[in-house]
Every structure is written in C-alpha cells, then in structure tokens.
GROMACS .gro file of C-alpha atoms in nm:
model
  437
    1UNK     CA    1   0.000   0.000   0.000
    2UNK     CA    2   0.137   0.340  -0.082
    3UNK     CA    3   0.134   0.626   0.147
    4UNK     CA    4   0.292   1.010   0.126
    5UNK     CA    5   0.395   1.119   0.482
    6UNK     CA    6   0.401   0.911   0.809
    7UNK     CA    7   0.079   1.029   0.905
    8UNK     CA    8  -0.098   0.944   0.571
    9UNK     CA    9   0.072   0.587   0.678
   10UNK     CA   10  -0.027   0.599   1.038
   11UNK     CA   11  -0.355   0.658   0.922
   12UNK     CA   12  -0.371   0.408   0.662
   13UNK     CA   13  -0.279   0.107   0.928
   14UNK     CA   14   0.090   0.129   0.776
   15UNK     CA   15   0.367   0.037   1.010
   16UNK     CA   16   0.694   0.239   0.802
   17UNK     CA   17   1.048   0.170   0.906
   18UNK     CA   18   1.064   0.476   1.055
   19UNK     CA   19   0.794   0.402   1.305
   20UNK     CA   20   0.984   0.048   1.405
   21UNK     CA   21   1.311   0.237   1.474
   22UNK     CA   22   1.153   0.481   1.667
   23UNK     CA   23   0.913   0.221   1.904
   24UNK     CA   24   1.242   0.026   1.929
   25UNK     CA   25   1.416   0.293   2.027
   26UNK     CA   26   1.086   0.472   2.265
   27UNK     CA   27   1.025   0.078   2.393
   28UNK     CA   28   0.638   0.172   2.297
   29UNK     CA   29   0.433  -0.101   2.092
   30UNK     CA   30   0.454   0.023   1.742
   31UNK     CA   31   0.101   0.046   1.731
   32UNK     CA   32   0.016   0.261   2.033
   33UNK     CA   33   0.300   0.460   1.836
   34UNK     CA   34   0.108   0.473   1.475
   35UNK     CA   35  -0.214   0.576   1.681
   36UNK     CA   36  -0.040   0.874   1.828
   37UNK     CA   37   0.069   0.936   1.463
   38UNK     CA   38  -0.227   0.905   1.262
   39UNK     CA   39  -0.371   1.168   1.530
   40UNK     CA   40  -0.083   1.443   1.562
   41UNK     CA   41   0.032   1.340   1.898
   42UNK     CA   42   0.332   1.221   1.782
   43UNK     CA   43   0.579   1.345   1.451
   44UNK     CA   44   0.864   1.174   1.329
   45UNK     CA   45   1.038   1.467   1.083
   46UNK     CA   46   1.159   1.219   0.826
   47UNK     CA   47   1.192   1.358   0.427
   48UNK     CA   48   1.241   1.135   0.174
   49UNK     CA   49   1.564   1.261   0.052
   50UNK     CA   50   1.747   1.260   0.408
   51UNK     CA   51   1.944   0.942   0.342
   52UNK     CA   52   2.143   0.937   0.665
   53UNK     CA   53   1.822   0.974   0.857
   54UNK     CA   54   1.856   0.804   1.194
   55UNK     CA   55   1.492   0.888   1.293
   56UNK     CA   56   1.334   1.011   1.630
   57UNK     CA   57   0.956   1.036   1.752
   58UNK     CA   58   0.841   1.415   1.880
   59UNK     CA   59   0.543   1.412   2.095
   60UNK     CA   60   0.338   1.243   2.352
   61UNK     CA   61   0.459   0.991   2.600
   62UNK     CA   62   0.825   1.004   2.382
   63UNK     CA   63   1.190   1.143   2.567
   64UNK     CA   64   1.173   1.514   2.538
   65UNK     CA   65   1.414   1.577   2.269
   66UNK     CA   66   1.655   1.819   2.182
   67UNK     CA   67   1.766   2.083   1.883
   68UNK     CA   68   2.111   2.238   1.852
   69UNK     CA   69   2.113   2.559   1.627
   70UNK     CA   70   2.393   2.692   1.436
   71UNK     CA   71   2.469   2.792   1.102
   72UNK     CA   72   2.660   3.066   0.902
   73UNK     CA   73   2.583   3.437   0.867
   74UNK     CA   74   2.705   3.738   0.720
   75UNK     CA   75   2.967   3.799   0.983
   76UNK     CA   76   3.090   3.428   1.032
   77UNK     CA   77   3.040   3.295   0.682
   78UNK     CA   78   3.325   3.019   0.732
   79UNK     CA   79   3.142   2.696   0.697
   80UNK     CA   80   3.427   2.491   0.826
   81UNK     CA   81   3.368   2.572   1.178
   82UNK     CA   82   2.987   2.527   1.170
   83UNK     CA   83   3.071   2.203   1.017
   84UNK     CA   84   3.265   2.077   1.348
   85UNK     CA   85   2.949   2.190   1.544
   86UNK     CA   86   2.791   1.971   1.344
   87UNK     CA   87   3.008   1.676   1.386
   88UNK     CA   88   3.034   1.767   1.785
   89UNK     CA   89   2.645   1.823   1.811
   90UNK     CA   90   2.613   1.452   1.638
   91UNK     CA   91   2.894   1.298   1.869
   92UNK     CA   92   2.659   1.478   2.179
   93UNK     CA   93   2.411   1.291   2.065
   94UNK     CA   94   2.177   1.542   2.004
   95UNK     CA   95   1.841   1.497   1.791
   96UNK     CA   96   1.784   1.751   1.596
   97UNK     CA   97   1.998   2.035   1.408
   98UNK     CA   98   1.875   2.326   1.284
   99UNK     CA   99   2.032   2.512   0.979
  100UNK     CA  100   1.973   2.948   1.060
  101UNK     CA  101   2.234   3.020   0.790
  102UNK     CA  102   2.115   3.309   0.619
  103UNK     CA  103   2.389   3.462   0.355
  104UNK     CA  104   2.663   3.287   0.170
  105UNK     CA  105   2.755   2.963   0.054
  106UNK     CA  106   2.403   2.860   0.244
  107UNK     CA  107   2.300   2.547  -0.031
  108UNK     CA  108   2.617   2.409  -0.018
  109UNK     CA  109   2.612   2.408   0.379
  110UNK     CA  110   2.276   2.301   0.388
  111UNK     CA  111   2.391   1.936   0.165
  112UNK     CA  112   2.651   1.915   0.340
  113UNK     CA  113   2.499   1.886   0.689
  114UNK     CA  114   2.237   1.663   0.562
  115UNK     CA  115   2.418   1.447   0.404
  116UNK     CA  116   2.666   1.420   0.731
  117UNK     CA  117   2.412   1.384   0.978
  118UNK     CA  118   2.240   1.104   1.174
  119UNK     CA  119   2.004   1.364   1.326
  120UNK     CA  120   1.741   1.526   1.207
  121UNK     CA  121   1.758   1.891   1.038
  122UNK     CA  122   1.525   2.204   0.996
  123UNK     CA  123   1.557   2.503   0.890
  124UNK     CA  124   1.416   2.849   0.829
  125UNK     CA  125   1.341   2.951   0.454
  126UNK     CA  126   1.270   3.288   0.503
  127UNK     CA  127   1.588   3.321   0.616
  128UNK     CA  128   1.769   3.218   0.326
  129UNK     CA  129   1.495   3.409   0.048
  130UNK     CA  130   1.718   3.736   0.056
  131UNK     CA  131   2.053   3.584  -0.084
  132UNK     CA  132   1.850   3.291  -0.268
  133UNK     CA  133   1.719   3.535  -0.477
  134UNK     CA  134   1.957   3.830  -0.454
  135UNK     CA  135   1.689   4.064  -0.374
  136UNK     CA  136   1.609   4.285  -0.123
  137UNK     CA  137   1.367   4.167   0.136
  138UNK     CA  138   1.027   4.410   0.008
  139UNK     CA  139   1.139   4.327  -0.375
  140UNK     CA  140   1.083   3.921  -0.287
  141UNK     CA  141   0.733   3.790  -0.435
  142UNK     CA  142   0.476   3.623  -0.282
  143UNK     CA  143   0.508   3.285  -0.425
  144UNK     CA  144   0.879   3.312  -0.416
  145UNK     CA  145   0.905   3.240  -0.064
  146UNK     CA  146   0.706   2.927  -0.133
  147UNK     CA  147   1.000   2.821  -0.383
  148UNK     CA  148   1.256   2.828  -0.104
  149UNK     CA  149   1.050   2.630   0.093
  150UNK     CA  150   1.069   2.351  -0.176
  151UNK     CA  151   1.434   2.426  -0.238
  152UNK     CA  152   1.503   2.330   0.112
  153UNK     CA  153   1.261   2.026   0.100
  154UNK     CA  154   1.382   1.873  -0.215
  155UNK     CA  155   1.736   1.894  -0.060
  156UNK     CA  156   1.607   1.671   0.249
  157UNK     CA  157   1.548   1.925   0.507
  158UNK     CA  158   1.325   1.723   0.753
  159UNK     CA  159   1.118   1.998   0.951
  160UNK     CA  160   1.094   2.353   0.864
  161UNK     CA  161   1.003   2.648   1.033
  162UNK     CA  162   0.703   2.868   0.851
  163UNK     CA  163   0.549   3.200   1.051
  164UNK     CA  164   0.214   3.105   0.924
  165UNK     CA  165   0.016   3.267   1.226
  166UNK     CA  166   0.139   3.655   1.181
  167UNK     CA  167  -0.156   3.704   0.970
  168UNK     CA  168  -0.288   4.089   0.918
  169UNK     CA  169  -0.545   4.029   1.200
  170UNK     CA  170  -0.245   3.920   1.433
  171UNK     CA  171  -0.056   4.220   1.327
  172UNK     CA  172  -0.325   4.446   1.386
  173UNK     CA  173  -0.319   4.302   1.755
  174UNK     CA  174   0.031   4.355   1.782
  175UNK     CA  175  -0.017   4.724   1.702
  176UNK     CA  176  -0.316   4.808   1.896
  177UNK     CA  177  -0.096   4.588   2.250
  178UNK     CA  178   0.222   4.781   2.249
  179UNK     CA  179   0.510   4.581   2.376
  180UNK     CA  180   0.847   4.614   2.558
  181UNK     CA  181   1.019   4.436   2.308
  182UNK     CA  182   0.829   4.425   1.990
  183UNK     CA  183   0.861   4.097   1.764
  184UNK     CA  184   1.193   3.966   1.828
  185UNK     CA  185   1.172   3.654   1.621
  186UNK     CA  186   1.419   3.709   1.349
  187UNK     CA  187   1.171   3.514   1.065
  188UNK     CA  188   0.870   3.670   1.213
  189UNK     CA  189   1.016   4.014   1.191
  190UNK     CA  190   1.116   3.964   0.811
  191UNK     CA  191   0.786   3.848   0.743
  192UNK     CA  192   0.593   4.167   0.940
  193UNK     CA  193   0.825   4.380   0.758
  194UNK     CA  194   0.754   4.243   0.409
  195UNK     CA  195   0.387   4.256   0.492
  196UNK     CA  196   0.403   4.649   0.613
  197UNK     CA  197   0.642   4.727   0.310
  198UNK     CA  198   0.420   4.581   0.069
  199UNK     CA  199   0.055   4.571   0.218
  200UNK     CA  200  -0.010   4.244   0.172
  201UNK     CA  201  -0.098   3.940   0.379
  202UNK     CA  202   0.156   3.676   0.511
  203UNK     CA  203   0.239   3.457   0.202
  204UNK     CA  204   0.292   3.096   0.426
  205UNK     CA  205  -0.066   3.180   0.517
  206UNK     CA  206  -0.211   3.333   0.201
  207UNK     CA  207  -0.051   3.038   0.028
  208UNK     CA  208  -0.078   2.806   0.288
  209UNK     CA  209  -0.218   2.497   0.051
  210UNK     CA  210   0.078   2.532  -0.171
  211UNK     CA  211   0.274   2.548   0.136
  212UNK     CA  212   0.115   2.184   0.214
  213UNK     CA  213   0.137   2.035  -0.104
  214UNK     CA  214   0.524   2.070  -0.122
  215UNK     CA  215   0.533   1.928   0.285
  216UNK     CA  216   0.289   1.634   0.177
  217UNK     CA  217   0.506   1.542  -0.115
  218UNK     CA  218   0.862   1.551   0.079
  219UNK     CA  219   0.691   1.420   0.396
  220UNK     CA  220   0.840   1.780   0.569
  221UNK     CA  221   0.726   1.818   0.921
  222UNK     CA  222   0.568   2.167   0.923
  223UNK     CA  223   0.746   2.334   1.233
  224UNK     CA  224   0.472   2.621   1.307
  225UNK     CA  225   0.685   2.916   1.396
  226UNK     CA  226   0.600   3.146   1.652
  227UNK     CA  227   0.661   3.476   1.504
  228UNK     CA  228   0.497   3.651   1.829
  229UNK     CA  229   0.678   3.460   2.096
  230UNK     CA  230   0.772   3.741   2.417
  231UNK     CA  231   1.135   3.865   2.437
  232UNK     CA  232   1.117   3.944   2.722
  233UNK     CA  233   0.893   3.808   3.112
  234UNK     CA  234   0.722   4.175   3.013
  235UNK     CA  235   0.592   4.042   2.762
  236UNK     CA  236   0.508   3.702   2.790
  237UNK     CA  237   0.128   3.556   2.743
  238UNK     CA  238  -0.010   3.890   2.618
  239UNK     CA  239  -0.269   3.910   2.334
  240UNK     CA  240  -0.009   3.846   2.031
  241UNK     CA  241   0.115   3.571   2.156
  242UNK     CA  242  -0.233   3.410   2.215
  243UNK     CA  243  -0.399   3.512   1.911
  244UNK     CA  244  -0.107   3.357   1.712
  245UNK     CA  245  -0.128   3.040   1.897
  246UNK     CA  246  -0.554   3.014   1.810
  247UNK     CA  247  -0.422   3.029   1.447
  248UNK     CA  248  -0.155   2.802   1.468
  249UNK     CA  249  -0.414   2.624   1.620
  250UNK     CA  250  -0.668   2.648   1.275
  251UNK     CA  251  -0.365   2.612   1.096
  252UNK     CA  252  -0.266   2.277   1.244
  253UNK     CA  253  -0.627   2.119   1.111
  254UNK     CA  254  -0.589   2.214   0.783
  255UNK     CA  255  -0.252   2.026   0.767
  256UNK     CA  256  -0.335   1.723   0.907
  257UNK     CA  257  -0.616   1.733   0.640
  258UNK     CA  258  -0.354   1.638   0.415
  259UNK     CA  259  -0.159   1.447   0.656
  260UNK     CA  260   0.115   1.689   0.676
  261UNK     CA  261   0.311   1.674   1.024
  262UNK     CA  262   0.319   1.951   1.294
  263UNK     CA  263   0.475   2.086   1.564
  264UNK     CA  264   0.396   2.429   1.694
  265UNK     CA  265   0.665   2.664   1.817
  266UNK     CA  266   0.610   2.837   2.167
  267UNK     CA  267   0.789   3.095   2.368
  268UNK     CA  268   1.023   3.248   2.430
  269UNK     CA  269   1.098   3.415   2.728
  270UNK     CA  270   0.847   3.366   3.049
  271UNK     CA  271   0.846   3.374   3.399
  272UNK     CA  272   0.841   3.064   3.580
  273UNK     CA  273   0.452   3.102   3.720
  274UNK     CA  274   0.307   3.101   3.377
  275UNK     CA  275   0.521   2.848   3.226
  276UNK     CA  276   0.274   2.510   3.308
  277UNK     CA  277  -0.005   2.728   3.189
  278UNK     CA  278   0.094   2.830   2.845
  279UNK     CA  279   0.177   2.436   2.796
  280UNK     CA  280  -0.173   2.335   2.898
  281UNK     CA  281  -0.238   2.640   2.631
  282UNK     CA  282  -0.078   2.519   2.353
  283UNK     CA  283  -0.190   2.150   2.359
  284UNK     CA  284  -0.610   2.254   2.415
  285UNK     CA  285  -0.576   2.527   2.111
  286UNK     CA  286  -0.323   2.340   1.908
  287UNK     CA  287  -0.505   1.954   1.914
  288UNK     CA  288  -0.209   1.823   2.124
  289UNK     CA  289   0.065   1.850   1.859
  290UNK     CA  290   0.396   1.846   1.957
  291UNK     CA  291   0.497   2.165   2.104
  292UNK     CA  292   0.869   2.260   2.056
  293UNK     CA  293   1.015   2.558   2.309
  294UNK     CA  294   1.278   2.803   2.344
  295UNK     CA  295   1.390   2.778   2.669
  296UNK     CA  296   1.199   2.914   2.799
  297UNK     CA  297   1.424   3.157   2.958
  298UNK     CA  298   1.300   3.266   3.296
  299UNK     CA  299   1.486   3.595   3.375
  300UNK     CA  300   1.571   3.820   3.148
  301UNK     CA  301   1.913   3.928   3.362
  302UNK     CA  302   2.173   3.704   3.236
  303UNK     CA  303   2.355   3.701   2.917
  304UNK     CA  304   2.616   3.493   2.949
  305UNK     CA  305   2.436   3.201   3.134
  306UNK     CA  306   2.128   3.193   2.926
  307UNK     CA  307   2.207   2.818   2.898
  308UNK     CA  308   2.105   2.825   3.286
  309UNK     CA  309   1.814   3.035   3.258
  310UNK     CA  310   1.667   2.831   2.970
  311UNK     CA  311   1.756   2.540   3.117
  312UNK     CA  312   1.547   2.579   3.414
  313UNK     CA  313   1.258   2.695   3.183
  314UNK     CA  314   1.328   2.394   3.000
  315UNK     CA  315   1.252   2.142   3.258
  316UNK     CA  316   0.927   2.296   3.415
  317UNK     CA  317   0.818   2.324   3.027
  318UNK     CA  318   0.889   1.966   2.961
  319UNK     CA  319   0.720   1.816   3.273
  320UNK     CA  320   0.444   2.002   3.197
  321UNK     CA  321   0.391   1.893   2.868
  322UNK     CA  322   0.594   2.015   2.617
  323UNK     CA  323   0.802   1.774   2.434
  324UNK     CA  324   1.087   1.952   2.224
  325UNK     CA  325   1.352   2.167   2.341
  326UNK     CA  326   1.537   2.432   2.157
  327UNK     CA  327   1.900   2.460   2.283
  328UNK     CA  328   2.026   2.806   2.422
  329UNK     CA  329   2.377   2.874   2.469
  330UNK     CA  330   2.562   3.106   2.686
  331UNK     CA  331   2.603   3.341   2.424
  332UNK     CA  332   2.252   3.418   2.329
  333UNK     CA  333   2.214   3.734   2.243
  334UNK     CA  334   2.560   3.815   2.220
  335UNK     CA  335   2.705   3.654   1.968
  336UNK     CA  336   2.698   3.322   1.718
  337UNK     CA  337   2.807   3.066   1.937
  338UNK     CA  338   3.199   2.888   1.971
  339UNK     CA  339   3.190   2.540   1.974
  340UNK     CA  340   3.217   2.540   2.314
  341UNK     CA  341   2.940   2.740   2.364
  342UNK     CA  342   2.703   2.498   2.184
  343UNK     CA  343   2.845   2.219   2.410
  344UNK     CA  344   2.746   2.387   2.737
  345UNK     CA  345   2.382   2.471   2.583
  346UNK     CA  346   2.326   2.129   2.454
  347UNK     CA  347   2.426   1.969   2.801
  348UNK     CA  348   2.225   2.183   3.001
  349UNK     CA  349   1.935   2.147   2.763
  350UNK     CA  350   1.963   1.746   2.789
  351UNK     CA  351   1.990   1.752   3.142
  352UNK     CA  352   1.636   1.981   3.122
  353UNK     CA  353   1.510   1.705   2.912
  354UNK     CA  354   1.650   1.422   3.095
  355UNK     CA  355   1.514   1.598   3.437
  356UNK     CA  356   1.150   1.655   3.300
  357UNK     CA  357   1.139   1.269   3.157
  358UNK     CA  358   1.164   1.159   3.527
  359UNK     CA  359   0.909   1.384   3.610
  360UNK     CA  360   0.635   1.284   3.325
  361UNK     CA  361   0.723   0.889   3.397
  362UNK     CA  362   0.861   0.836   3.072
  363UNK     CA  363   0.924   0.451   3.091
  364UNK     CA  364   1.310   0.363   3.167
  365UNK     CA  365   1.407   0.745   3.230
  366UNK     CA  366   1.503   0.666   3.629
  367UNK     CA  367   1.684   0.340   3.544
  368UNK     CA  368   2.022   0.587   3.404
  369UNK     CA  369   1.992   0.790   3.755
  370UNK     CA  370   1.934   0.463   3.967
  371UNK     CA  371   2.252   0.299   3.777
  372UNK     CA  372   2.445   0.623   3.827
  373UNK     CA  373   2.354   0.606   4.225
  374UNK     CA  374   2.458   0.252   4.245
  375UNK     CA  375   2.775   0.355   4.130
  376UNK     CA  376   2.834   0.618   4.318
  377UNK     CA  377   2.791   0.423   4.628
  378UNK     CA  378   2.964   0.134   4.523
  379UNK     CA  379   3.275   0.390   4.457
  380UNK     CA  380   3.316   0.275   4.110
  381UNK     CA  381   3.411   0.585   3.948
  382UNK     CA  382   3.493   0.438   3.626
  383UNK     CA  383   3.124   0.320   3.598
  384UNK     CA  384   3.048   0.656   3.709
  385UNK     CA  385   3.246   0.850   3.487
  386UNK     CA  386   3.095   0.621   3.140
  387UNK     CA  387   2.720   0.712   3.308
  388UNK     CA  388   2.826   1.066   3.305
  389UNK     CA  389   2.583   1.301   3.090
  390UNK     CA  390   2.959   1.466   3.003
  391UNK     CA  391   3.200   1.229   3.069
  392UNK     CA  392   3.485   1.448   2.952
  393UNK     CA  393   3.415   1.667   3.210
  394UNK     CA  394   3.380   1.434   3.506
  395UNK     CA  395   3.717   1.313   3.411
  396UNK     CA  396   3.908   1.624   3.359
  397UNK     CA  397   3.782   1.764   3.646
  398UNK     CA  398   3.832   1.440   3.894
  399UNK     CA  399   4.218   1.405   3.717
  400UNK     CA  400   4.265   1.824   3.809
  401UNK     CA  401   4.269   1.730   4.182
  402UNK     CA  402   4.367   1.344   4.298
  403UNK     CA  403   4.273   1.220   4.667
  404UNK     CA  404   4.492   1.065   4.857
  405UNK     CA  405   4.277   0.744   4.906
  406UNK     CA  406   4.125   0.648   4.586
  407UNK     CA  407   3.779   0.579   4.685
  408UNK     CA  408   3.700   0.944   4.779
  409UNK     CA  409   3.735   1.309   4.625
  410UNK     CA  410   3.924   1.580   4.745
  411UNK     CA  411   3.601   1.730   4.893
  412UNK     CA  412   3.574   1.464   5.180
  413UNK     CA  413   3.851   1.282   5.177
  414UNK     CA  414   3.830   0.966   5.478
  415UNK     CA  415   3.496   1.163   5.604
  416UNK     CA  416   3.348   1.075   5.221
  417UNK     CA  417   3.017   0.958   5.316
  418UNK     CA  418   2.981   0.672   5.081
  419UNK     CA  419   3.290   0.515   5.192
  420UNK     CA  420   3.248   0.457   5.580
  421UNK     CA  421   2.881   0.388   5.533
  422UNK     CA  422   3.019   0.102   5.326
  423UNK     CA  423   3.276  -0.009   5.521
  424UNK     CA  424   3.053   0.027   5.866
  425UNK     CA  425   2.775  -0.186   5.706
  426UNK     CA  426   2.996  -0.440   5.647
  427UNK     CA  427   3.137  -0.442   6.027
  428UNK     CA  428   3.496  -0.235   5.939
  429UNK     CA  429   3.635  -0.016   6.161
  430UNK     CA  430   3.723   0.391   6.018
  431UNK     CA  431   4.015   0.525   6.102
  432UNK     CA  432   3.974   0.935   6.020
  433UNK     CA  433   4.348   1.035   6.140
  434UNK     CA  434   4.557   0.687   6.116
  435UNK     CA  435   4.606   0.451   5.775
  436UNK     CA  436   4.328   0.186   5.787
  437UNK     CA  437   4.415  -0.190   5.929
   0.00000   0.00000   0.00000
C-alpha cells in the first residue's frame, strides 16, 4: 500500500520503518506509536531525501528531545567551523539540528549537513529568500518564498520552520498591545516587515495549501513558527502571543487534512509562574501536537548564562507537557556561538530534558539515575564516569585534583560519606586520622 507522509501511513494502518526504529528505540508497541501518529500526537520529521536519517519520535509519552542551532551568517560565513558543530552536536548525541544560515555559501552548507548527519535537520526559509534570490527583502514575491520552501525540502530538510500565524489580523493586535520588546523573532520580523512594506498578507498563510502540497510530497514536518513569541517576562502571554497560537491552532487542522506533520513553536521568554499554563495552552488550542520551546528563559538578567536560565525553563516546560527543546547557549544574544558554547547549551538542555522525563514517567528514564547512584555508592568511578551526561568533564575535572585514598574526592577525603557507610555496614572499623588496618 502506498502512502505520502508518516501520518498518511499511520492513518492508513501502515507500520513504516521509521515508526519500528523509533518504538524500538521509545520501547512503545509500534502500534500505540502509529495511533499517536495518525492523530498528531506524535511526529517523526523524516523527508524522503534525508538518506542518513537516523529517525526520532516528537510528541506524547516520547523522551523530550533536543535541537542544537547553528549555522553561518554574514559575519561568520566560514562553513568549516559550523561544520565541526555539526560533527560535535552529532557525537553529543543530540536529535535535531537546525540550519539558521542566512547569507553565503548557504546550499552548499545546507547538503553538506544533511548528508553528514544522523540527526534530524530544519531550517528556516525565510531566512535564506534574501541571498536565494539576490533581492532585497520588500522586492521578494509572494510565491517566491514558497520556492525556497521547496528548495530546502527537495534537498532533504526534515522539519521547517514557517510564521504562518502573523496574519494581518495578528498584526493588527500587535499594534493596537504595544510591547516592551516588539517581535523579536528574526523570521517573524522579516515576514511583518515584508507585509508592512508591501501591504499584503503573510504569504505561508495566504498560500498556505501550496505550502502543504510541497510538505505532503517531501513528507516535511511543518514546524509552526512562533513569530509573536515574548522577548522578554514583560511580555510574555499577552494578546499576540495568544492570538497567534488560536491560528496556529486552525492552521494545524488544515494540515493534518492532508496528513502533513506539525509541531507548533512556543515561547520564548516567560516567567516561571506562567510556564505550566501556556503548555496546557498550547496542547487545548493546538489539538495536542507536539509543542517545541525556546527555553523558555526565565529571567531576562543574564547574558552569558542563558544556557542556565533556559535550562530551568526547560525542565518545568517539559514536565508540563511540552516535548521539544530548543538549545540556548551562553552566548545568546551576544554573539553566534563557539563550539564550546554549543556544548554547554546542549548539556544543560539534555539535562532539562533528561530531568522533565523523570518527572512525566517516561518509561526507563530513572533506570540511568538509579545505575548512576549505584555507582556512586559502590565507589566505582569508572562506571560513574561512562554514566556521566559529560564524561569528559567528570574526568578532567576528577584528574585536576587526585585524593589521597582512591575511593573518595578531594572534597571529603576519609569523612566521604559513601565510603564509611560502606565499610561500617559491612562491620569495618574507620580510622579518620591513622592509615586503615
């Protein structure tokens, strides 16, 4: 039996291999898993033309998963380096990559990283229609914006983010609520300016069958961008936000009418108390699709440690129902990040995933933590250090200061806790001051 996308074979009673790799990997029966599917609980992003495709489930009652952003730019058009992120983001082991490169040598970058990766990878069309076409941004038509979108699908791009929601209505909102920080998404800016600078509605949603058609025939997951997300915990939950999230909502419908996959994208920046609620939001207006976060990022104080910030966000988002995370880094906001940068944000978002899997019961999630904690009190610290969410770390930091006895740390020394407990329980004396008999 054919089928088009994974939810046009969900629906169909089709078991793809995409789906067994993913139960396998999920340990879900493969048929709870298609159910999800066929209804838009679950997404696997999965185009045709990604060869190296290792695929991954998004969505209910899966591991919170992770995206690592990077790409090149106008001021840091070397693709070399973006290329080791790559590798290093793979070797991290994290799910997703997403491709923001918005000037030079942006189509060759784009194969390159697909062609590399294992993981899955998105990207942001609008971003790439000013140097795709040469133009500047109010010169760009309508419909060409739509041919970037198929650009990027026919290359294999597996999800891609479209600002379908900022329609004239939602724009009108924005201007009659005045914010603190305006619209700070970079796509959803372009797109407000190109609809100001040329009167005209938003061409993802004025052409939003066409924009269907080409996701339907690639099997793109449609990423549902949120072009009004808050950029600040002034803004957060206000009327844009909301109204864009009842279209997204509309929006989402209409796709799965052609079994297209979704995921909508939430905020943004938030403070903590309204974090759980805006979840609950987004899965009553949106159908329960997949809902895929920045951060969110808590306080808006800290450049420098917005890896900490969002990582906090993160977790409460997670456990409360959301069920993607978009890295942040310690540079956000100030600059494209090193590659050590995008190591500290993808660790600190995993451990936000990892932390909010305990917390929804995802099955197996403990059993890492429990094996880590029978290590640790069985002093086996090379067991420890291979459990290790960073292993490289563990190690450099437990070989920058060695303890005299070998089953302890530096910290405690003979007073470590896990070592007398152990050798009391089994009827051994301690000797604090004096070598042991």
């Amino acid at each position: 039996m054919n089928y088009t996308t994974q939810m046009d074979a969900a629906k169909k009673g089709i078991t793809t291999k995409e789906m067994e790799i993913v139960a396998q990997k999920e340990k879900i029966d493969v048929n709870i898993l298609k159910n999800l599917i066929a209804n838009g609980k679950v997404v696997i992003p999965a185009n045709k033309n990604h060869k190296s495709l290792n695929p991954e489930g998004i969505g209910e009652g899966l591991r919170t998963k992770i995206n690592v952003n990077l790409g090149i730019s106008k001021d840091c058009p070397n693709i070399e380096p973006e290329i080791e992120k790559v590798k290093k983001a793979i070797e991290l082991k994290a799910e997703a990559i997403m491709d923001l490169s918005s000037f030079g040598k942006t189509e060759e970058f784009r194969k390159k990283i697909i062609e590399l990766s294992p993981a899955m990878i998105g990207t942001v069309p609008i971003y790439d229609a000013v140097g795709f076409y040469d133009k500047e941004l109010k010169d760009i038509k309508a419909k060409e914006f739509l041919d970037v979108v198929e650009k990027h699908a026919k290359d294999g791009v597996d999800f891609v983010t479209i600002h379908a929601g900022l329609t004239k209505r939602t724009c009108e909102t924005f201007k009659k609520n005045k914010r603190l920080t305006n619209i700070v998404s970079r796509g959803g800016s372009l797109l407000f300016a190109w609809m100001e600078l040329n009167n005209s509605e938003n061409p993802f949603y004025e052409y939003y069958d066409e924009l269907l058609d080409i996701c339907e025939k690639y099997d793109v997951t449609l990423s549902l961008g949120d072009a009004c997300r808050p950029g600040s915990i002034n803004d957060s939950t206000d009327a844009s936000q909301i109204e864009e999230l009842i279209i997204l909502g509309e929006l989402t419908k209409r796709a799965w009418e052609k079994n297209v996959q979704v995921m909508i994208e939430g905020p943004g920046h938030m403070a903590i108390n309204e974090i759980q609620a805006n979840m609950l939001l987004e899965k009553k207006l949106c159908h329960g699709a997949p809902f895929y976060v920045l951060g969110p990022i808590v306080t808006d104080i800290a450049p420098g440690y917005d890896h900490i910030t969002s990582a906090i966000g993160g977790t409460i988002a997670a456990s409360s129902g959301a069920d993607f995370l978009c890295y942040v880094t310690p540079a956000e906001h100030l600059r494209l990040p090193t590659l050590d940068d995008m190591k500290e944000g993808i660790i600190a978002s995993k451990i936000a995933a990892h932390a909010a899997d305990i917390a929804k019961g995802i099955k197996y999630a403990k059993d890492w933590d429990y094996e880590m904690s029978k290590a640790r009190q069985n002093l086996d610290w090379e067991k420890m250090f291979k459990l290790c969410i960073d292993e490289e770390k563990a190690r450099k930091f437990r070989n920058s200061s060695i303890p005299e006895h070998n089953d302890s740390c530096t910290m405690c020394g003979k007073m470590c806790s896990m070592r007398n407990m152990n050798k009391i329980l089994e009827g051994k004396n301690i000797n604090l001051l004096r070598e042991d008999n």
